[in-house]
PDB file of C-alpha atoms and ligand atoms in Angstrom:
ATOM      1  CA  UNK E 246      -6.938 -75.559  22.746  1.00  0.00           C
ATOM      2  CA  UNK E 247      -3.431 -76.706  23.887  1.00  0.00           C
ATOM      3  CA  UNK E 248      -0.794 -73.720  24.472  1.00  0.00           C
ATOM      4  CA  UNK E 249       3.135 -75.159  23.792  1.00  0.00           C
ATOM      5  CA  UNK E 250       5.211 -72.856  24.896  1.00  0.00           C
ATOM      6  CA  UNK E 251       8.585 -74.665  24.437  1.00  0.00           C
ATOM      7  CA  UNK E 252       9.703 -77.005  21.536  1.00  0.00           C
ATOM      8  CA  UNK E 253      10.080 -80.260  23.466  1.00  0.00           C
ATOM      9  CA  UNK E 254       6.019 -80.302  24.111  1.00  0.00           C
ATOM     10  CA  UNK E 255       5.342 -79.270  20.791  1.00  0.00           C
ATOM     11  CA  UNK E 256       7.251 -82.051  18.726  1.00  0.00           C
ATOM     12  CA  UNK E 257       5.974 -85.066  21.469  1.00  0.00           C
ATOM     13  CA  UNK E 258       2.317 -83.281  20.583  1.00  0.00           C
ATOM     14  CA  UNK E 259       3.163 -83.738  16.879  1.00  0.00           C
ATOM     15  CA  UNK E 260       4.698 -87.308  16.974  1.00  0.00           C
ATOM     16  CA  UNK E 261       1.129 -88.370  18.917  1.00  0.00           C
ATOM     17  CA  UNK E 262      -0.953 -87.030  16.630  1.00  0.00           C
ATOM     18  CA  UNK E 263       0.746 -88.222  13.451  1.00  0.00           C
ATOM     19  CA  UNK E 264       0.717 -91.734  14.635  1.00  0.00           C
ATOM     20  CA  UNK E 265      -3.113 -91.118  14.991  1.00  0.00           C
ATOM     21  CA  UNK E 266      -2.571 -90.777  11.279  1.00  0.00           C
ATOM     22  CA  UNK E 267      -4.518 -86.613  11.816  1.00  0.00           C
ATOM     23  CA  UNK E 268      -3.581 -84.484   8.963  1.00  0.00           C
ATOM     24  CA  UNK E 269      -2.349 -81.528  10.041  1.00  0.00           C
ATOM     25  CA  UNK E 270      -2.868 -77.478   8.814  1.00  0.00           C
ATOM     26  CA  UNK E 271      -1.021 -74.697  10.069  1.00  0.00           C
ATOM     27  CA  UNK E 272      -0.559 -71.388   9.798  1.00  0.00           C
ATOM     28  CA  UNK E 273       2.219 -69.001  11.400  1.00  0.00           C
ATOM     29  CA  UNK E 274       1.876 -65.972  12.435  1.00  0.00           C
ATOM     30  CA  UNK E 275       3.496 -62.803  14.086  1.00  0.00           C
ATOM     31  CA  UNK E 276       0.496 -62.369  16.361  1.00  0.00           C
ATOM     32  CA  UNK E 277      -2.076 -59.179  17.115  1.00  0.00           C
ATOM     33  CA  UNK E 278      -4.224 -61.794  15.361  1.00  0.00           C
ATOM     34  CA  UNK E 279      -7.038 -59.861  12.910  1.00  0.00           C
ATOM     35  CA  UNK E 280      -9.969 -61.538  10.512  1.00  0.00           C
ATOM     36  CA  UNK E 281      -7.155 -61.945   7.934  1.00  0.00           C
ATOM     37  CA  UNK E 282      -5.546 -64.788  10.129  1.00  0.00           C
ATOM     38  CA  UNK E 283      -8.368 -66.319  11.183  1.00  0.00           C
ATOM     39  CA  UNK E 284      -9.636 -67.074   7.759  1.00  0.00           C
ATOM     40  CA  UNK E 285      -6.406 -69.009   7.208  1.00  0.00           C
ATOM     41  CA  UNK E 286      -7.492 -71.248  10.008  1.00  0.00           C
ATOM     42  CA  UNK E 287     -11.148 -71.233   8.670  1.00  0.00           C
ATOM     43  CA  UNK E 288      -9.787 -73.124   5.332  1.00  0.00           C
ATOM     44  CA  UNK E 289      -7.046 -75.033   7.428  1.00  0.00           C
ATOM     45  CA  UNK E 290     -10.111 -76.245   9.586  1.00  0.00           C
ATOM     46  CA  UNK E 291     -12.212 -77.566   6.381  1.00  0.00           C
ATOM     47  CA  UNK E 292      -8.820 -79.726   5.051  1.00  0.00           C
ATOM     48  CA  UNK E 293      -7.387 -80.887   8.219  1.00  0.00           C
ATOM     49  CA  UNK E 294      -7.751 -83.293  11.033  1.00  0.00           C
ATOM     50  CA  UNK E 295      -6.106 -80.761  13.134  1.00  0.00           C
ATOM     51  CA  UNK E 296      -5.143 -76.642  13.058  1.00  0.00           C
ATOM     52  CA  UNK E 297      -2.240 -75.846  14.576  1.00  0.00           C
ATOM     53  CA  UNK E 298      -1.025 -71.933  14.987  1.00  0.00           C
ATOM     54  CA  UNK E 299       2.141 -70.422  16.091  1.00  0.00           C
ATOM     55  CA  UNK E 300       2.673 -67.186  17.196  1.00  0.00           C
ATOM     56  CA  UNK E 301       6.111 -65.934  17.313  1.00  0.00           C
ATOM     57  CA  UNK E 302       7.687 -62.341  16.356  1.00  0.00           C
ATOM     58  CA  UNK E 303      10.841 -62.879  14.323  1.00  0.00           C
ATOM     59  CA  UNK E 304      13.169 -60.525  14.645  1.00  0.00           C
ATOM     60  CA  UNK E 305      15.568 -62.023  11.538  1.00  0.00           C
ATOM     61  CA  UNK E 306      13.520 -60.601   9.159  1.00  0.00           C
ATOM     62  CA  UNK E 307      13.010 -56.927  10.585  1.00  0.00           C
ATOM     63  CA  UNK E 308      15.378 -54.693   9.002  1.00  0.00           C
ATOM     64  CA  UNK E 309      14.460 -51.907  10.540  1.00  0.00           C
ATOM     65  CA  UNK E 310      14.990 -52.582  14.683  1.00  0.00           C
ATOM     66  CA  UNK E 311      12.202 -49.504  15.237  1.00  0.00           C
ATOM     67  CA  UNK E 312       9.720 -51.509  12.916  1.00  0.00           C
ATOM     68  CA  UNK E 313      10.353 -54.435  15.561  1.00  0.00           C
ATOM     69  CA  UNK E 314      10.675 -52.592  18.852  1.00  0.00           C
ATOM     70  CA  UNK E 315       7.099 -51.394  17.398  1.00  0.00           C
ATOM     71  CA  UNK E 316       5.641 -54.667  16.030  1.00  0.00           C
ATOM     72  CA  UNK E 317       2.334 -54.860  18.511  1.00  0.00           C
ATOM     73  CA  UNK E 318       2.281 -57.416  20.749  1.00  0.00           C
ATOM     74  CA  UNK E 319      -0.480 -58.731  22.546  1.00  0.00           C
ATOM     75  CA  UNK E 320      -0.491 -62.160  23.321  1.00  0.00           C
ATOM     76  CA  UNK E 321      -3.303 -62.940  26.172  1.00  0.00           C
ATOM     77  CA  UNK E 322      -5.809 -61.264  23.550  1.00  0.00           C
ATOM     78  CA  UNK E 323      -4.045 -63.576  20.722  1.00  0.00           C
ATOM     79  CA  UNK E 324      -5.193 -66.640  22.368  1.00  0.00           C
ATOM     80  CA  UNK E 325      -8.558 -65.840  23.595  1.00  0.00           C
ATOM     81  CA  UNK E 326      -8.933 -64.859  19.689  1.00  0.00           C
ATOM     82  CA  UNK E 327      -8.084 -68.447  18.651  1.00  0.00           C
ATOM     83  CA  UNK E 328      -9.913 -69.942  21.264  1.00  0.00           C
ATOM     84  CA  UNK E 329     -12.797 -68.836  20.522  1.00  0.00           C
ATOM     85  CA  UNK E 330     -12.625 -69.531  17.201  1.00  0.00           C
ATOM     86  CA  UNK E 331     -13.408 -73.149  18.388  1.00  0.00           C
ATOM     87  CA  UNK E 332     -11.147 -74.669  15.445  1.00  0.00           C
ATOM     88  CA  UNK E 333      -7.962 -74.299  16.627  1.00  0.00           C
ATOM     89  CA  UNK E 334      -6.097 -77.565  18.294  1.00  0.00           C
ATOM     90  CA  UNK E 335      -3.578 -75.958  19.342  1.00  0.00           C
ATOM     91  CA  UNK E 336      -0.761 -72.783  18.898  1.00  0.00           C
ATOM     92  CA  UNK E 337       2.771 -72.936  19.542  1.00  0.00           C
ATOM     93  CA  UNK E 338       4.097 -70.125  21.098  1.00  0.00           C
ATOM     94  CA  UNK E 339       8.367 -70.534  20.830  1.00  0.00           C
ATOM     95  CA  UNK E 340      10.902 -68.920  22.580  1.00  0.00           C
ATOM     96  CA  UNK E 341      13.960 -67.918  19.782  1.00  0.00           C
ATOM     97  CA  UNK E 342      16.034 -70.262  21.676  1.00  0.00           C
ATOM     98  CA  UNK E 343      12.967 -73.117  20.106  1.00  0.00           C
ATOM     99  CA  UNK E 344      13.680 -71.793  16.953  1.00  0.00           C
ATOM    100  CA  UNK E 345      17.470 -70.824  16.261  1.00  0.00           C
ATOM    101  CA  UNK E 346      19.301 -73.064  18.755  1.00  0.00           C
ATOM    102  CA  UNK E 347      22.543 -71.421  17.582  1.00  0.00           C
ATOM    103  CA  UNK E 348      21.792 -67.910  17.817  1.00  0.00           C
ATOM    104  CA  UNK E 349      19.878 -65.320  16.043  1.00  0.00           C
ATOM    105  CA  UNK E 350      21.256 -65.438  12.793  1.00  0.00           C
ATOM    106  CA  UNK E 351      19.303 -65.833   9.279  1.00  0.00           C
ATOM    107  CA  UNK E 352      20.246 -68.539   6.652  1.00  0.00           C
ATOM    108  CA  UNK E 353      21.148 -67.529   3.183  1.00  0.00           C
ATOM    109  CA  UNK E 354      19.181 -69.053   0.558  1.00  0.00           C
ATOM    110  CA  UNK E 355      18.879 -69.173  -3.102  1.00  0.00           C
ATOM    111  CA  UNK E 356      15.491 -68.399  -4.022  1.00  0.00           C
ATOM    112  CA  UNK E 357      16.123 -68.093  -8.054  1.00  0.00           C
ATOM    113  CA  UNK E 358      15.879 -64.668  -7.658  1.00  0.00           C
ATOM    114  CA  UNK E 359      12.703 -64.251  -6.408  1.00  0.00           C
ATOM    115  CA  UNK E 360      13.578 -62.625  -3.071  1.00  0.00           C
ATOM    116  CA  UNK E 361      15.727 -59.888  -5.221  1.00  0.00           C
ATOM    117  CA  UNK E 362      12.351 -58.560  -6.612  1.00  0.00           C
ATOM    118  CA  UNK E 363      10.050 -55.963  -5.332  1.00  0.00           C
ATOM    119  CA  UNK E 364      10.230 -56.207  -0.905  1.00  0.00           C
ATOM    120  CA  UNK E 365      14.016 -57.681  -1.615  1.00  0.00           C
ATOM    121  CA  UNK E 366      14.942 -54.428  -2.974  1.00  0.00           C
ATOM    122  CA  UNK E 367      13.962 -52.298  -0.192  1.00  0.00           C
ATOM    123  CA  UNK E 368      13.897 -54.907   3.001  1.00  0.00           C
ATOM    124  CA  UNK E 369      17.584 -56.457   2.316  1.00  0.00           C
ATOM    125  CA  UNK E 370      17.739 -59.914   4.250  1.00  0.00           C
ATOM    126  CA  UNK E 371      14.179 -59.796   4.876  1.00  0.00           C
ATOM    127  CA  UNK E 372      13.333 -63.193   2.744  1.00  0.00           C
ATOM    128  CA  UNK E 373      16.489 -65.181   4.230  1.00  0.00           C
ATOM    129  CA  UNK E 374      15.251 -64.489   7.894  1.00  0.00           C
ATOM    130  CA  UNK E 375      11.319 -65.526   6.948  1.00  0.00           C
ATOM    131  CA  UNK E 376      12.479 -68.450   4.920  1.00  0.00           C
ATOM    132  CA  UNK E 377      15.049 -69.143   8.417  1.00  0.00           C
ATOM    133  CA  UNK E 378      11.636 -69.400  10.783  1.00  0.00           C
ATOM    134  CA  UNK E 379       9.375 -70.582   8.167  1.00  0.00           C
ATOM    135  CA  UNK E 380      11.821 -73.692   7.634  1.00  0.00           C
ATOM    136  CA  UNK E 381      12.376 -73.793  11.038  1.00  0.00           C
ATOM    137  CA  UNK E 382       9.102 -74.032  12.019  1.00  0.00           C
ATOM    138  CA  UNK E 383       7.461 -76.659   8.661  1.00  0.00           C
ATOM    139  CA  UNK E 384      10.039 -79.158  10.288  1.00  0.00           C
ATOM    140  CA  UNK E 385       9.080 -78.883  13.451  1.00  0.00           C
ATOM    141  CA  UNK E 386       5.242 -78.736  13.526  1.00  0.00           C
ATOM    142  CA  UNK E 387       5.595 -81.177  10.232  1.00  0.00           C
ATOM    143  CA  UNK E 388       2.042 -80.432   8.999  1.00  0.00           C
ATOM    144  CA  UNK E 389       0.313 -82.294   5.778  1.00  0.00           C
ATOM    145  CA  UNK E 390      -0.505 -78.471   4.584  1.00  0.00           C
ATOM    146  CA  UNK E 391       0.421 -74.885   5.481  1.00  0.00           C
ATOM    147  CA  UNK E 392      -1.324 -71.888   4.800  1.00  0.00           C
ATOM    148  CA  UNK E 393       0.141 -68.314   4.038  1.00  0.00           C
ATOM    149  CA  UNK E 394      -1.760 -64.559   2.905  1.00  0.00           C
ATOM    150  CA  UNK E 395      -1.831 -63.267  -0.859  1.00  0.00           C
ATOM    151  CA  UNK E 396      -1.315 -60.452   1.028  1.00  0.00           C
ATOM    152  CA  UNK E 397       2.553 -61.343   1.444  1.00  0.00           C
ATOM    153  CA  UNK E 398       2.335 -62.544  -1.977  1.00  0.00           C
ATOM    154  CA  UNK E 399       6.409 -62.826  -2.597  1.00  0.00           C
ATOM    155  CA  UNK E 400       6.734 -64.600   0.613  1.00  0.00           C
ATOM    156  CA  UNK E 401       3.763 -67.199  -0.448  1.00  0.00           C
ATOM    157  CA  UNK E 402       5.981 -67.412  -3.853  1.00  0.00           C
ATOM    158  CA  UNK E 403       9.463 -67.647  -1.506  1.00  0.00           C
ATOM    159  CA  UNK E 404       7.821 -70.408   1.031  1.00  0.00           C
ATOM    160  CA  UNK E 405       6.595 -72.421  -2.299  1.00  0.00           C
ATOM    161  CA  UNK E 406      10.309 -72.280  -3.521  1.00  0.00           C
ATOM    162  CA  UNK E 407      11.656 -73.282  -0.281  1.00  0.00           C
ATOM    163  CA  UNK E 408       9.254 -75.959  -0.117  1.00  0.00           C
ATOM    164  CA  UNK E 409      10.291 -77.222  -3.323  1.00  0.00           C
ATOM    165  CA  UNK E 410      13.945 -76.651  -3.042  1.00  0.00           C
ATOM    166  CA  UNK E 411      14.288 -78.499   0.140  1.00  0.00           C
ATOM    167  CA  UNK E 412      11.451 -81.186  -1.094  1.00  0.00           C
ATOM    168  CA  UNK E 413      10.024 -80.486   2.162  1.00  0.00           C
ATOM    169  CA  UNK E 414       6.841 -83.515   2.720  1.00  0.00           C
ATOM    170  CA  UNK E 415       4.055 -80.445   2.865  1.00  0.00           C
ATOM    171  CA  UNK E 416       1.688 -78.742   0.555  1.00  0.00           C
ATOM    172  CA  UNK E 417       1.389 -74.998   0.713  1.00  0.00           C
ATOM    173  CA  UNK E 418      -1.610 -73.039   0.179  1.00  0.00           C
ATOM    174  CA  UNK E 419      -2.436 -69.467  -1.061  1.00  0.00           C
ATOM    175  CA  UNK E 420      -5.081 -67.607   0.950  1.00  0.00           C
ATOM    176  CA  UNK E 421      -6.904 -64.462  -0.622  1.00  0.00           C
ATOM    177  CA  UNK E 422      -6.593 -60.801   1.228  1.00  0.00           C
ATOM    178  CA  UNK E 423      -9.141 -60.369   3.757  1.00  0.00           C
ATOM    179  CA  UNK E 424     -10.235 -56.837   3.528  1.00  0.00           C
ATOM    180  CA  UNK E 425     -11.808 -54.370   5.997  1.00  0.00           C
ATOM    181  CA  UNK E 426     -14.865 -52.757   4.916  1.00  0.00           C
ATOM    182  CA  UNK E 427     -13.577 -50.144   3.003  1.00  0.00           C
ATOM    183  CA  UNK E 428     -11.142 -52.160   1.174  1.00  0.00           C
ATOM    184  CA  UNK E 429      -8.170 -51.768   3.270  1.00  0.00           C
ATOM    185  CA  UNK E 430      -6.345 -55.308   3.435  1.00  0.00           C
ATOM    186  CA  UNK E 431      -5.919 -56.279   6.904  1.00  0.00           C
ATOM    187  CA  UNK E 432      -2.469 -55.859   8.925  1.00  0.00           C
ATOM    188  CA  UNK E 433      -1.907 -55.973  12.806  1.00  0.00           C
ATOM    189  CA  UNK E 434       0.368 -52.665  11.442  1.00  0.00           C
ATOM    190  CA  UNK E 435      -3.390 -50.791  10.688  1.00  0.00           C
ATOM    191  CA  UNK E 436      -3.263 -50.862  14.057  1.00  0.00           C
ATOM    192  CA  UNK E 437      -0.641 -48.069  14.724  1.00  0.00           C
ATOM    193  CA  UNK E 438      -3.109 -45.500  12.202  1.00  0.00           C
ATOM    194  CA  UNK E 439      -5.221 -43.247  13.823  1.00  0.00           C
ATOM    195  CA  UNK E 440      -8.505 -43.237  12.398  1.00  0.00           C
ATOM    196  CA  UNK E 441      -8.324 -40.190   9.982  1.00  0.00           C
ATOM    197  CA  UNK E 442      -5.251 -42.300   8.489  1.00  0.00           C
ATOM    198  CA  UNK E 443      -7.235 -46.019   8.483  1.00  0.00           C
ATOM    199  CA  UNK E 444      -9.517 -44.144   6.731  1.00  0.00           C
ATOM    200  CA  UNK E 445      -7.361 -42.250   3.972  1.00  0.00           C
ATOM    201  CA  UNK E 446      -5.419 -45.496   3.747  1.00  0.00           C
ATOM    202  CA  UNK E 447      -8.426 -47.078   1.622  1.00  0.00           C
ATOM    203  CA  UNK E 448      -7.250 -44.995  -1.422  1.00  0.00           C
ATOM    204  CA  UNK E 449      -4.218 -48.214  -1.910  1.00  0.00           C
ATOM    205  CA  UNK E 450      -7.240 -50.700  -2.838  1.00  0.00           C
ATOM    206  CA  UNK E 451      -8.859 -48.023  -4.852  1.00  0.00           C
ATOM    207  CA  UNK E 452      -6.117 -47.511  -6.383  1.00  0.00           C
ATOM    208  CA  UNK E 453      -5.199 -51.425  -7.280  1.00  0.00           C
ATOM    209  CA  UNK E 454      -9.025 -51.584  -8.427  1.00  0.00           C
ATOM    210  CA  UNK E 455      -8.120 -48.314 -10.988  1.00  0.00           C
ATOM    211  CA  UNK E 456      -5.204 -50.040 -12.234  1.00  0.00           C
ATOM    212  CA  UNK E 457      -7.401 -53.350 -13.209  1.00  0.00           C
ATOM    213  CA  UNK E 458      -9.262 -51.416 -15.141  1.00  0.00           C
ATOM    214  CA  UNK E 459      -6.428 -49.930 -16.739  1.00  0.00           C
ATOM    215  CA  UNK E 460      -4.894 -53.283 -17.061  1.00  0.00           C
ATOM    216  CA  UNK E 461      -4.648 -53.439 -21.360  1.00  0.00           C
ATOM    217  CA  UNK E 462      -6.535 -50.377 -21.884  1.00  0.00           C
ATOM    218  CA  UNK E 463      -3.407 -48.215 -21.389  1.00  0.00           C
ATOM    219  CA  UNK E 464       0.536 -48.763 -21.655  1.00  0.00           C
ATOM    220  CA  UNK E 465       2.247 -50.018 -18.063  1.00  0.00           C
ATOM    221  CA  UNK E 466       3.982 -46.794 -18.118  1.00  0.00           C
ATOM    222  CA  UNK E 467       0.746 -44.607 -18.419  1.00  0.00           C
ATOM    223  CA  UNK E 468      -0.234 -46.616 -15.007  1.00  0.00           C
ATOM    224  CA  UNK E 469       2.811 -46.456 -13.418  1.00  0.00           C
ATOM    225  CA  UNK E 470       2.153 -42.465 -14.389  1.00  0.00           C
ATOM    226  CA  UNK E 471      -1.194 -42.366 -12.927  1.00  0.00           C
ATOM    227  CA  UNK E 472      -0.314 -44.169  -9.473  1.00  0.00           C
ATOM    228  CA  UNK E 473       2.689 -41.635  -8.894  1.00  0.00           C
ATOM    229  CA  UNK E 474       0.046 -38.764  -9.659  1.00  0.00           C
ATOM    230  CA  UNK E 475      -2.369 -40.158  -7.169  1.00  0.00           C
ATOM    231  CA  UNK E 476      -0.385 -40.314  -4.463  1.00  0.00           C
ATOM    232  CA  UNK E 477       2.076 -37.444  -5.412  1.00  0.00           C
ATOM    233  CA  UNK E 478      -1.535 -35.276  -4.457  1.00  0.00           C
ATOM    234  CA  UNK E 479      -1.998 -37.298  -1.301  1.00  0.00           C
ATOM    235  CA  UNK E 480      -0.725 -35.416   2.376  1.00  0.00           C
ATOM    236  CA  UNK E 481       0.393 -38.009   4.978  1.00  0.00           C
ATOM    237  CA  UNK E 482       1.233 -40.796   2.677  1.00  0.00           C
ATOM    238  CA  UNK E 483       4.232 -41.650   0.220  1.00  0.00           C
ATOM    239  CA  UNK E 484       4.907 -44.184  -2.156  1.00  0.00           C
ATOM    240  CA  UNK E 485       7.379 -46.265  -1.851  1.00  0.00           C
ATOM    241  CA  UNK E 486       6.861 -48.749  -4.872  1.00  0.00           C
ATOM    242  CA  UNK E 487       4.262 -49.616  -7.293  1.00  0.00           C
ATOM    243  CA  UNK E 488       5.003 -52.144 -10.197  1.00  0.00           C
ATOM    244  CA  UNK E 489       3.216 -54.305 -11.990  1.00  0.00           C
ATOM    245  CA  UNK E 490       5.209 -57.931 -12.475  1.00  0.00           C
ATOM    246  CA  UNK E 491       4.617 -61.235 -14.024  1.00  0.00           C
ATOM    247  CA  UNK E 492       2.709 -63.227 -11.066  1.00  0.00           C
ATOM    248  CA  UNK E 493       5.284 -66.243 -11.858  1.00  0.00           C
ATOM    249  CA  UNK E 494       9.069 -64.648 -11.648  1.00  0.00           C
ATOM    250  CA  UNK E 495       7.697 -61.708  -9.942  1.00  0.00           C
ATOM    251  CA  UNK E 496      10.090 -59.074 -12.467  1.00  0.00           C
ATOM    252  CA  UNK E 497       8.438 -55.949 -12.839  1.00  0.00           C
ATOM    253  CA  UNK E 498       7.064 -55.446 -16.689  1.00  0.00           C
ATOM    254  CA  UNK E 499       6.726 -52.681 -19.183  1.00  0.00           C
ATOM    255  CA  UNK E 500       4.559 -54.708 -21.424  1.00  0.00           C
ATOM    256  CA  UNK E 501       1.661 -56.468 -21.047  1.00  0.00           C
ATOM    257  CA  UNK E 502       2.271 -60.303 -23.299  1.00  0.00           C
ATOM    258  CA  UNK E 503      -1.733 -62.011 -23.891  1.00  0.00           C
ATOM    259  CA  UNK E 504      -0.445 -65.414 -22.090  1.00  0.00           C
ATOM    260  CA  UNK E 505       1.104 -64.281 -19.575  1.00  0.00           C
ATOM    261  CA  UNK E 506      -0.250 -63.590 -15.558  1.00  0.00           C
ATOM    262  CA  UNK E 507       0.051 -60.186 -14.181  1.00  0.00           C
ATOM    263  CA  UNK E 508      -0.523 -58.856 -10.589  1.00  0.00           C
ATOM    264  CA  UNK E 509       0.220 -55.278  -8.861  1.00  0.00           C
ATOM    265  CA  UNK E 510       2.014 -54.340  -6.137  1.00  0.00           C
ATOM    266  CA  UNK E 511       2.365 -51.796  -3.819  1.00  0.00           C
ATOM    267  CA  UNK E 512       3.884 -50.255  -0.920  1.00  0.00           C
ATOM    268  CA  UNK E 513       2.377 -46.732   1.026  1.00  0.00           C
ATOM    269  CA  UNK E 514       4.028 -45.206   3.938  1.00  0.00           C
ATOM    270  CA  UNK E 515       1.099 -43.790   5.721  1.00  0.00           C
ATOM    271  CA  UNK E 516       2.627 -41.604   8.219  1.00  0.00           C
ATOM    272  CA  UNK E 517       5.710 -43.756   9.477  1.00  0.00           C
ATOM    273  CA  UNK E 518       3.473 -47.215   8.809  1.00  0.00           C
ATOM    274  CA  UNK E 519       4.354 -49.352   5.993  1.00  0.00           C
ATOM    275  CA  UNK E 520       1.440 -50.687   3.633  1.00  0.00           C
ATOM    276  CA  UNK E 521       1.632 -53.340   1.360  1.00  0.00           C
ATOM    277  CA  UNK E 522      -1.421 -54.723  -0.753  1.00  0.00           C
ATOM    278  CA  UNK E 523      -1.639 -56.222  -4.334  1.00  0.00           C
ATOM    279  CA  UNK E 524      -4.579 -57.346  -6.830  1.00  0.00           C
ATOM    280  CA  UNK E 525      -4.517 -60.259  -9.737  1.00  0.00           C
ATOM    281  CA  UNK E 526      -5.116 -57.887 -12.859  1.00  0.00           C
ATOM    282  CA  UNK E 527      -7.662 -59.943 -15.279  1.00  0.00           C
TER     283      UNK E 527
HETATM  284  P1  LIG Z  30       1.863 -62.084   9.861  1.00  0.00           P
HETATM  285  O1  LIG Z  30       1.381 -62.304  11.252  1.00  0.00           O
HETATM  286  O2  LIG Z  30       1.675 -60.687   9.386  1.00  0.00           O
HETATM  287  O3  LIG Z  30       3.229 -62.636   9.622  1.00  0.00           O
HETATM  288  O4  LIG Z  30       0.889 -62.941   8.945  1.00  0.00           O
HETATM  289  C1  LIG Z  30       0.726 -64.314   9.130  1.00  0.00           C
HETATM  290  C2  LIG Z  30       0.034 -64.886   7.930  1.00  0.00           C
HETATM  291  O5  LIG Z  30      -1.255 -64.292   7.790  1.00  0.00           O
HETATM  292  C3  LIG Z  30       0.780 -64.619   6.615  1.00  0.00           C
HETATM  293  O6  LIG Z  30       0.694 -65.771   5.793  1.00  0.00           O
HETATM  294  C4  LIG Z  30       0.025 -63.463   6.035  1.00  0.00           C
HETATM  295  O7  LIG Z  30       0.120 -63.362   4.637  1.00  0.00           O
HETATM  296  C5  LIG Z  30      -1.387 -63.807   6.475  1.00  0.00           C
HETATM  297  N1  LIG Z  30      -2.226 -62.610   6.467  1.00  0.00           N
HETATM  298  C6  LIG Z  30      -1.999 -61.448   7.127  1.00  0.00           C
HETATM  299  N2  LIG Z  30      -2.954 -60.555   6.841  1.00  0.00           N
HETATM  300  C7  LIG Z  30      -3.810 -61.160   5.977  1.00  0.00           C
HETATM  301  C8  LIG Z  30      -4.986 -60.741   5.298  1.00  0.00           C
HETATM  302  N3  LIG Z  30      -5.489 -59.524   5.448  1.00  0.00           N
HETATM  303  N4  LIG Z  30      -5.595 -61.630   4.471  1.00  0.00           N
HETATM  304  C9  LIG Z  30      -5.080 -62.892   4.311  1.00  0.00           C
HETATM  305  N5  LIG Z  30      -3.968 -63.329   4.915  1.00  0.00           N
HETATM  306  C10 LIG Z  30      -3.335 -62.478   5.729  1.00  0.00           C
END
């Protein structure tokens, strides 16, 4: 597995490989790599000449500067991780200089109003400073197909806008939420529970899992209801959104229409760590 540690020996990497006419699948990351990001790479492997990773921690689209101070970091374990998976070519490991020449500063884009829903509301200039690195890094590592997490399911929806906005030359892939045994959706943040926590924290699938069967049974406001109950009675953890919103424009709905796509979404603080999970309702 090649390490690039600079932008220079990444793009010369690129250029060699694309006149070898390899089709190439990547996936970025933040790093304190978990199952979730390695089965990314596991579909990246099956469509690709060649899996490329990146690992960089971008501090544009932190609003919080304690949530980034606290990000974990681990980097040496990182790339053992992804060597051993034996399937990836190589991961690109930038410095911010690599990746905002100019200074750390965030783009402003026009998303159609997708990055005003749901994490836009409570993480202001979150989505301009993932769509600044994202963009950033599709034209540099220029690969045939990227893969992102349903677990970040408006910043799959953002990237695919971006992508399409820009006409960028790459296609972008949705990956389902790996899960931990009991059903909590993997994070590197799951990290930072303690185990009584990890193991209270399983209650946000269970819950998504309640509201699918729910889903058409009951009004949207009867959920809503129910999830505030469930968590109003929990010690440890708050709720900082739950909506249910049309999986297309993402707006939160009060009424379920037959033809249309639905998907829930939700945000826990457990303790001072932030949660996020969702679930397709059919
Ligand atoms: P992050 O390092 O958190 O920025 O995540 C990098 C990529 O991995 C994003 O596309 C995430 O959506 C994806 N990802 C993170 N956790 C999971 C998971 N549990 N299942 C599937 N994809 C995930």
């Amino acid at each position: 597995m090649k390490i690039f540690r600079d932008k220079k020996t990444l793009i010369d990497y690129v250029e060699r490989q694309k006149e070898m006419g390899k089709r190439i699948g990547f996936a970025p990351t933040m790093g304190a790599l978990h199952q979730g990001h390695l089965s990314l790479y596991k579909i990246a492997n099956t469509e690709n000449d060649l899996v490329i990773s990146s690992i960089f921690v971008n501090p544009t689209q932190f609003n919080n500067p304690d949530d980034l101070k606290k990000y974990p970091r681990d980097i040496e374990r990182d790339i053992m991780l992804l060597k051993n998976t034996g399937i990836i070519d190589a991961v690109y490991l930038p410095e911010v200089v690599d990746l905002y020449p100019d200074g750390l500063k965030s783009k402003s884009y026009d998303f159609d109003g997708l990055e005003n829903e749901m994490e836009g509301k409570f993480r202001p200039g979150h989505f301009d400073g993932v769509g600044t690195v994202v963009e950033e890094l599709l034209r540099q590592v220029k690969p045939d197909n990227a893969y992102f997490g349903e677990k970040d399911y408006q910043q799959l929806a953002i990237i695919q806008k971006l992508v399409d906005k820009l006409q960028l030359p790459v296609k972008i892939h949705g990956v389902a939420i790996y899960r931990e045994e009991n059903g909590l959706a993997m994070s590197s943040r799951n990290e930072r529970l303690n185990h009584i926590q990890r193991d209270a924290a399983k209650v946000i699938y269970e819950t998504l899992l309640k509201v699918n069967d729910w889903f058409h049974l009951i009004t949207v406001s009867e959920i809503n209801k129910r999830v505030k109950d469930i968590f109003d009675d929990k010690r440890g953890m708050t709720l900082e959104y739950f909506e249910i919103a049309d999986e297309k424009t993402l707006k939160e709905t009060d009424f379920f229409y037959k033809d249309k796509k639905y998907r829930a979404f939700i945000v826990v603080n457990v303790g001072v760590v932030r949660l996020i999970d969702n679930l397709h309702l059919d």
